[in-house]
Structure formats: C-alpha cells, structure tokens
mmCIF file of C-alpha atoms and ligand atoms in Angstrom:
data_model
loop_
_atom_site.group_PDB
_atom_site.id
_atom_site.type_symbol
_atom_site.label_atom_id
_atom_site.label_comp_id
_atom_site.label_asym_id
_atom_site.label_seq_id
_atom_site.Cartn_x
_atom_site.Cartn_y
_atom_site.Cartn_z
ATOM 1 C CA UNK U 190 262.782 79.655 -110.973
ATOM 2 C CA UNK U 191 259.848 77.946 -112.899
ATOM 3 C CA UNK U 192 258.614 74.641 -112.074
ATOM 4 C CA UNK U 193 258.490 72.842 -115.836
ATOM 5 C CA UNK U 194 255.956 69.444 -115.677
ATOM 6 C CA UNK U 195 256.752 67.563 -118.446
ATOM 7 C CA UNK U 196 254.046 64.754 -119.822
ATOM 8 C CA UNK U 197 255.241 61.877 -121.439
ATOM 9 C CA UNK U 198 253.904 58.877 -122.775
ATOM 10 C CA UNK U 199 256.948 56.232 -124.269
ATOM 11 C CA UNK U 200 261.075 56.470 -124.960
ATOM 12 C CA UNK U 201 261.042 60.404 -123.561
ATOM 13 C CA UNK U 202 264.344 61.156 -126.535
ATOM 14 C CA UNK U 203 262.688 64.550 -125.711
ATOM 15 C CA UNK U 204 262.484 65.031 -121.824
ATOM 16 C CA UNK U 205 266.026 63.298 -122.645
ATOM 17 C CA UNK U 206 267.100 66.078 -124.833
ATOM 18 C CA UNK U 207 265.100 68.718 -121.953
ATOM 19 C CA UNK U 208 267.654 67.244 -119.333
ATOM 20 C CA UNK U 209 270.231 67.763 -121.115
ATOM 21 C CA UNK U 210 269.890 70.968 -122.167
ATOM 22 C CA UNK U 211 269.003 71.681 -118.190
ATOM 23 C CA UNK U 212 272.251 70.011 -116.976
ATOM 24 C CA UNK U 213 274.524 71.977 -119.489
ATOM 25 C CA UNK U 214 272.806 75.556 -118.306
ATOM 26 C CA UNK U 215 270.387 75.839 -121.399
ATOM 27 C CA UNK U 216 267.708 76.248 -119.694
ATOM 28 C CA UNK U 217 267.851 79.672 -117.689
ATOM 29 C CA UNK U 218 264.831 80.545 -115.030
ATOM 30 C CA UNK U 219 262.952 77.275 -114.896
ATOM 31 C CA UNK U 220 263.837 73.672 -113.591
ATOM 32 C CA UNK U 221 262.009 70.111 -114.261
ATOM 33 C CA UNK U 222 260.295 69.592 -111.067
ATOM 34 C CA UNK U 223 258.470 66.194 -112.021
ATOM 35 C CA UNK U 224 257.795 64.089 -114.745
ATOM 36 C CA UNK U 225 254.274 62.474 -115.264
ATOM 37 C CA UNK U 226 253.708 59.043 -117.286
ATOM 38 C CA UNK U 227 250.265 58.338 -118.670
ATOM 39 C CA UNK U 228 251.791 54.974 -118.859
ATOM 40 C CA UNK U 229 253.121 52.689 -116.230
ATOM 41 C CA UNK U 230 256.009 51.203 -118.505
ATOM 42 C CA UNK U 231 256.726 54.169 -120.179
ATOM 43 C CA UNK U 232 261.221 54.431 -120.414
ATOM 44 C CA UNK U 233 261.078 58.190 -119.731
ATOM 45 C CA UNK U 234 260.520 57.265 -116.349
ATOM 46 C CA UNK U 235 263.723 55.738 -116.109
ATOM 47 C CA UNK U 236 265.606 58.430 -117.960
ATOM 48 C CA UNK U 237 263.905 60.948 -115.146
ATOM 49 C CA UNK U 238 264.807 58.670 -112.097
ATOM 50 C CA UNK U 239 268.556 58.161 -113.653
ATOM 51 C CA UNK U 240 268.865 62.579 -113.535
ATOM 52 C CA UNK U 241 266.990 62.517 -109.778
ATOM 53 C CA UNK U 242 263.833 63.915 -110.736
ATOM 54 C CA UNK U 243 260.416 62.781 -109.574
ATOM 55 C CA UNK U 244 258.087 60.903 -111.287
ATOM 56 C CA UNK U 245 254.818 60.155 -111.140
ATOM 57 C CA UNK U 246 251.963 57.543 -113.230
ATOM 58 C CA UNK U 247 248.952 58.639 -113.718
ATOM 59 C CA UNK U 248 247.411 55.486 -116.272
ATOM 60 C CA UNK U 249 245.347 56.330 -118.870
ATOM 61 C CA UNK U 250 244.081 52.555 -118.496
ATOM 62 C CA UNK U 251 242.719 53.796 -114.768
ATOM 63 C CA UNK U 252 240.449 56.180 -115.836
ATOM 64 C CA UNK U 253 236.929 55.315 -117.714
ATOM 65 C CA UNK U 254 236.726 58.888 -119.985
ATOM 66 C CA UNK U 255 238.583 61.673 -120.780
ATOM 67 C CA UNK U 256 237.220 64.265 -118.148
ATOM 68 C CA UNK U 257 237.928 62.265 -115.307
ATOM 69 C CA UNK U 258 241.554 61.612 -116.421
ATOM 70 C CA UNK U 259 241.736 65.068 -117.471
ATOM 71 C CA UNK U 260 240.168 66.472 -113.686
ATOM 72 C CA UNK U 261 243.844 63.275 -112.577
ATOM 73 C CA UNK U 262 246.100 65.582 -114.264
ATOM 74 C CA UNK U 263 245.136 68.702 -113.566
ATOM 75 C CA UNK U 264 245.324 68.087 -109.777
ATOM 76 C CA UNK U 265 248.554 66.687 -110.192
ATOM 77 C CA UNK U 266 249.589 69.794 -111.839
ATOM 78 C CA UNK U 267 248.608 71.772 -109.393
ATOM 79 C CA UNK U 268 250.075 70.242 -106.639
ATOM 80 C CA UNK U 269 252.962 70.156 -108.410
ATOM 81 C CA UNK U 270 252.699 74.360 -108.920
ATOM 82 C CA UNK U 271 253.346 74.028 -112.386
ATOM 83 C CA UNK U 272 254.341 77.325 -113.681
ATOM 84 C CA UNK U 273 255.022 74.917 -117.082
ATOM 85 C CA UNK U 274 253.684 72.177 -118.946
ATOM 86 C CA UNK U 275 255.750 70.400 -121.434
ATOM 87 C CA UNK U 276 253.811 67.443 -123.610
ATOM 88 C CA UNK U 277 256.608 65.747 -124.630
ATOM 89 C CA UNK U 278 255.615 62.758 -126.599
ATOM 90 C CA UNK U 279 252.282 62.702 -124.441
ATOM 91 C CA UNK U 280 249.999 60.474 -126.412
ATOM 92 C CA UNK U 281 246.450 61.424 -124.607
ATOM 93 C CA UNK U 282 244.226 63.930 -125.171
ATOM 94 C CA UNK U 283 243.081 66.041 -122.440
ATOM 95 C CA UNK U 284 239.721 68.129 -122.497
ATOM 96 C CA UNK U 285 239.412 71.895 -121.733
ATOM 97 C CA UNK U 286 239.588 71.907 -117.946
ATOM 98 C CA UNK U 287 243.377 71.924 -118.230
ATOM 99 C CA UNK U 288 244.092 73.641 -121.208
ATOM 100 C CA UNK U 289 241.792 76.419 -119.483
ATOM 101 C CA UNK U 290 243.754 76.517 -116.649
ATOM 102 C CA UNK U 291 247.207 76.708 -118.255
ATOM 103 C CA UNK U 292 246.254 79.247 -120.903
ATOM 104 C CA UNK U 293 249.722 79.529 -123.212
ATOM 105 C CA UNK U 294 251.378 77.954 -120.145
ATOM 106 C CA UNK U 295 251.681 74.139 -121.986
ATOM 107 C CA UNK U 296 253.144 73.455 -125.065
ATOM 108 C CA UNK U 297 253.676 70.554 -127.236
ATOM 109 C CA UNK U 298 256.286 69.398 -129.606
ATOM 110 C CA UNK U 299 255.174 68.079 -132.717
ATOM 111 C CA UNK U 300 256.670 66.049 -136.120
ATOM 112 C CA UNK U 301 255.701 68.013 -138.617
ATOM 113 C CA UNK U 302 255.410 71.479 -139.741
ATOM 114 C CA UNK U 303 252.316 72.523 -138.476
ATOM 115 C CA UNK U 304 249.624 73.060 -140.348
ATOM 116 C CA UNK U 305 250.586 70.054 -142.260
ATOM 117 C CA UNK U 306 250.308 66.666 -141.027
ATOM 118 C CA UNK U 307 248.670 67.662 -137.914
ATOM 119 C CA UNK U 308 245.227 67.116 -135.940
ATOM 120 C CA UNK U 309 243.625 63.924 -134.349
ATOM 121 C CA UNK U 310 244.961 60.891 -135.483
ATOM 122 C CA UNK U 311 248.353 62.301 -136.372
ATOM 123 C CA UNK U 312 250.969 61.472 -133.752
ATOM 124 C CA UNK U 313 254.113 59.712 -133.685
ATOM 125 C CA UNK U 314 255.618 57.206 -136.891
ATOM 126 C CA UNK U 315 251.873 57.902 -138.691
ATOM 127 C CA UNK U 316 252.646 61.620 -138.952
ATOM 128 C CA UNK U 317 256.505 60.160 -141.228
ATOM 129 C CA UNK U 318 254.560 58.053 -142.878
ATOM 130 C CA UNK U 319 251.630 60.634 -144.171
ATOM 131 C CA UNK U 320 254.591 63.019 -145.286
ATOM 132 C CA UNK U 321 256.232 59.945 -147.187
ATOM 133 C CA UNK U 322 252.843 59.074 -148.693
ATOM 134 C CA UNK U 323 252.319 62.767 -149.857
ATOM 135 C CA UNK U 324 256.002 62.876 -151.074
ATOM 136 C CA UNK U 325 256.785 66.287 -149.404
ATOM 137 C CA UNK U 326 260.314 67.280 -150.091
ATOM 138 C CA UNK U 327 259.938 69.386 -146.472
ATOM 139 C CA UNK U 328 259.372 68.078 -143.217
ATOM 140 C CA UNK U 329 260.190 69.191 -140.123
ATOM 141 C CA UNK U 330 259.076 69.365 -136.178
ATOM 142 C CA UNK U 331 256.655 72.381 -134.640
ATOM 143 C CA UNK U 332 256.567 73.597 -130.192
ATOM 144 C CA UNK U 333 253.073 75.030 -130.037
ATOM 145 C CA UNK U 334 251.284 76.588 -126.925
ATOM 146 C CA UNK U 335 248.196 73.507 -126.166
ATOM 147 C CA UNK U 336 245.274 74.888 -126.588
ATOM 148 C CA UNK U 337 241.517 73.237 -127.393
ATOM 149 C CA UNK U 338 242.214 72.650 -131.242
ATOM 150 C CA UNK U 339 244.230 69.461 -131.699
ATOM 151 C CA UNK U 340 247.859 70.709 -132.560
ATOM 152 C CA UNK U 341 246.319 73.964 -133.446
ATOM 153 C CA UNK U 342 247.807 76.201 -130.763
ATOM 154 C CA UNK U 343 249.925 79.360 -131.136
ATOM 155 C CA UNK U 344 253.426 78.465 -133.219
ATOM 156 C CA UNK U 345 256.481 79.265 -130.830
ATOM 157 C CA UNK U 346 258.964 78.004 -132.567
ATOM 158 C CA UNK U 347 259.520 75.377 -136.016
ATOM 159 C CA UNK U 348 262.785 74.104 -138.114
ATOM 160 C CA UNK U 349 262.376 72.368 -141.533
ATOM 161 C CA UNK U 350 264.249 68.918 -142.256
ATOM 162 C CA UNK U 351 264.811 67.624 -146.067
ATOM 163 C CA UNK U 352 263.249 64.438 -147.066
ATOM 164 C CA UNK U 353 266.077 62.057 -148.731
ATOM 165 C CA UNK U 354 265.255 59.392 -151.306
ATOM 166 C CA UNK U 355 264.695 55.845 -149.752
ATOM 167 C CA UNK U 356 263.876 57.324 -146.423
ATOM 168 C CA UNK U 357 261.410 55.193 -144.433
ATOM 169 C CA UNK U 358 259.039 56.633 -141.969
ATOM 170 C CA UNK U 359 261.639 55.190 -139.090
ATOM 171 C CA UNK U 360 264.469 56.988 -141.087
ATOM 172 C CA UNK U 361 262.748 60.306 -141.249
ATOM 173 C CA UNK U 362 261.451 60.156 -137.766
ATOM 174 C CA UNK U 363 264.857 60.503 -135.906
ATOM 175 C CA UNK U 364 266.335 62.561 -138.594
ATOM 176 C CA UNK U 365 263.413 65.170 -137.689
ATOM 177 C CA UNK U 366 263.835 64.381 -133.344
ATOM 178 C CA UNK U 367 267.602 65.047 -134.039
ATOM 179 C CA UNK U 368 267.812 68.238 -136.484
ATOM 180 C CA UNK U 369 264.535 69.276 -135.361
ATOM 181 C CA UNK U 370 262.785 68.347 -132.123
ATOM 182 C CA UNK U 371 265.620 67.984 -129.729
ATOM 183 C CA UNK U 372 266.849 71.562 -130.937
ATOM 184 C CA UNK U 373 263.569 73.683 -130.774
ATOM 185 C CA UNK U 374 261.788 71.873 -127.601
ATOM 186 C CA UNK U 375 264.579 72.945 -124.943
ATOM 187 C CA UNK U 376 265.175 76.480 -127.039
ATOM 188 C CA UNK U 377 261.380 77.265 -126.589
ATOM 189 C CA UNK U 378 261.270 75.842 -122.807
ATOM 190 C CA UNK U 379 264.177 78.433 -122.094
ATOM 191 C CA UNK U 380 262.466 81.398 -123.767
ATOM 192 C CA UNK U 381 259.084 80.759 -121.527
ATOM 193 C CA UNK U 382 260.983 80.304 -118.461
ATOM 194 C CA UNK U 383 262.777 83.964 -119.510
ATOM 195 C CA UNK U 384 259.567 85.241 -119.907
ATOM 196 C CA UNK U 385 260.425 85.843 -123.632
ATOM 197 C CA UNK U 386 257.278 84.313 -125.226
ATOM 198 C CA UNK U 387 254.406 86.977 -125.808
ATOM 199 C CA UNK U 388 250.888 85.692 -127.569
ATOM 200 C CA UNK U 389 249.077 88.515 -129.127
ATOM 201 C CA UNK U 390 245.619 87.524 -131.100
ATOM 202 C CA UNK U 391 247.103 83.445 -131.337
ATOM 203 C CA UNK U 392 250.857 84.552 -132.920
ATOM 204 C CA UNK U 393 253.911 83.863 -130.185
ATOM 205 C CA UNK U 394 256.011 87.169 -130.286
ATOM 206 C CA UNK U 395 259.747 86.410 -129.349
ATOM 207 C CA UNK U 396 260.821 89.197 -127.095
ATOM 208 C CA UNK U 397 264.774 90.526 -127.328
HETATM 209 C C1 GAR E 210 258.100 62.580 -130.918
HETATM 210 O O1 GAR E 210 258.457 62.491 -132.266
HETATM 211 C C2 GAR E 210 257.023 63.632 -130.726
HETATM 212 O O2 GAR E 210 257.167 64.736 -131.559
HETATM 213 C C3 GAR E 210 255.804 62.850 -131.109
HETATM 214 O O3 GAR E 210 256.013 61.563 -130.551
HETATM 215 C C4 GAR E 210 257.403 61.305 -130.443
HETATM 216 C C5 GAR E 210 257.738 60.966 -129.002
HETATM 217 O O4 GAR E 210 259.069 60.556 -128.857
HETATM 218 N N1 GAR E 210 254.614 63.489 -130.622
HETATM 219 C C6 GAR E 210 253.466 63.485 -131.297
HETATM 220 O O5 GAR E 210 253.310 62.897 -132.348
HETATM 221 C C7 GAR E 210 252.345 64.275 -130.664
HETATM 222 N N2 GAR E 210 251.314 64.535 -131.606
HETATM 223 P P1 GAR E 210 259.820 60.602 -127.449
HETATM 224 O O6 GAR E 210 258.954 59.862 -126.431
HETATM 225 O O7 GAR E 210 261.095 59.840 -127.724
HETATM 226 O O8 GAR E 210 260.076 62.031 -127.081
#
C-alpha cells in the first residue's frame, strides 16, 4: 500500500473528491496517510479530520523564503514516507530540493489544459478568467508529474470542458472541478499507486 501526502492550500473540493474515491474502493494500492495545510485556516483540514486522517500545518506565513519552507516540507514528507505527493489546490511554490527528491512521484492538478493558461501567476479563479478573456471555446483541467518548470511537468492525464455563453469565471470554475478535476485527479492517483504510470523522455505512458 502507498502512502499518498496530499498538499493543500483552501476548500480541498479535491482531497474531497480523493476521499471519496478512496472510501468507495477507487483507489487500489495506495491510502491518504496525511494531509498537509500551508495554511492554518485552510477547510481541507476539516474535510480530512471529518474522514480520520491526519493533518498537519506547516504556514507559509512561518517561514522567511522559499528554501527554508521548502527544506519544512520536505522533512515532513519524509517522515511521513511518502511514496506520493498530491498538490491538490496547493498554492506555494516549492524550490528543487523536493521536486528532486520526488522525481515523477508528485503531481498536481491543474484548471486548464496545459500548455494553455498555465505557468507562474496562473492558479485558481485567474486561470477562468484568462480563458474567458481569450474567449476559448475549450477549457478543461490537466494532473501533471511536479517537476522544476511551473505547471510544466509530464501530462498524466487531461479532459476538455465546453465554455457556455454568459459563463463567469466562478461558473466555469466548478463546471471544470466537476466534469474535469474531480474525475482525472483520483483516476491518475489510482494508476500511480498500480504502478501504471511510466515517464519515458517527459511523456507519461499508461501501462495495461
Ligand atoms: C482547483 O481548481 C485547482 O485546480 C486549482 O485551485 C483550485 C483548488 O480548489 N489549482 C491551481 O490553480 C494550481 N495552479 P480546491 O481547494 O477546492 O481543491
């Protein structure tokens, strides 16, 4: 059984749609272990502590710079013997010193079909309301393995959503988390933990 980490930063609708998926048997060969906040107020730690799993904070505001926060998280991963890290909603940036010691062991779910609408600066409602802006007819949500490149990590796994007339960024946002993200995260966290997921020269191979 893998131990799955999963990051989060604010409401967690994803680690919600993870549990889920984990109490109804979707998830075969790994189990969330722990969930880690960067903040202190963040709901998903509520929505972990209602399904009995353990939490921890580890505040962004504590930390003066990005390496020392990074050097926080990586210790808490492993003592936590992550086998897998799940950003889920996890609004900080961490520097190389993780990502180099979870090579294509974290991934990340993103709002938007990666390579649009992506890199620094693009997270959350601003990513709905660039694709508004642009008036793409497309949109959709991306799971990508973490690695140094903002959002620029090996694809695992993406589904498109339609834009409809008078959407606003709000609208499109949970259309895309529920025909999109909710659907792909879990599917992709199952296929690592079945040791399905093979990266050859950056593309994710899905294994039979
Ligand atoms: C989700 O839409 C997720 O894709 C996005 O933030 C939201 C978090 O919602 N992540 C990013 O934009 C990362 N670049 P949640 O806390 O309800 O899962």
């Amino acid at each position: 059984m893998k131990n799955i980490i999963v990051l989060v930063s604010g409401g967690g609708t994803n680690l919600q749609a993870l549990i889920d998926a984990q109490e109804s048997g979707k998830i075969r060969g790994g189990k969330i272990t722990c969930v880690i906040s960067s903040k202190p107020d963040a709901y998903a730690l509520e929505r972990a502590k209602k399904h009995g799993i353990a939490t921890r904070v580890i505040s962004r505001k504590e930390y003066c710079d990005v390496s020392s926060y990074s050097k926080a998280i990586l210790d808490a991963l492993n003592e936590e013997k992550a086998d897998l890290v799940v950003y889920a909603g996890f609004m900080t940036i961490l520097d190389e010193q993780v990502v180099k010691a979870y090579p294509n062991r974290m991934m990340n779910v993103h709002p938007a079909l990666i390579p649009s609408f992506c890199g620094k600066g693009y997270y959350g409602l601003r990513v709905h309301e660039e694709a508004l802006r642009k008036g793409v007819k497309l949109t959709g949500a991306t799971v990508h393995f973490v690695t140094e490149v903002c959002d620029g990590g090996p694809i695992i796994l993406q589904k498109a959503v339609e834009v409809q007339s008078g959407d606003t960024p709000e609208i499109l946002q949970k259309r895309v988390m529920e025909q999109a993200e909710w659907k792909i995260l879990p599917q992709a966290v199952s296929l690592f933990c079945e040791d399905k997921l093979e990266v050859r020269d950056e593309i994710v191979y899905i294994k039979n």
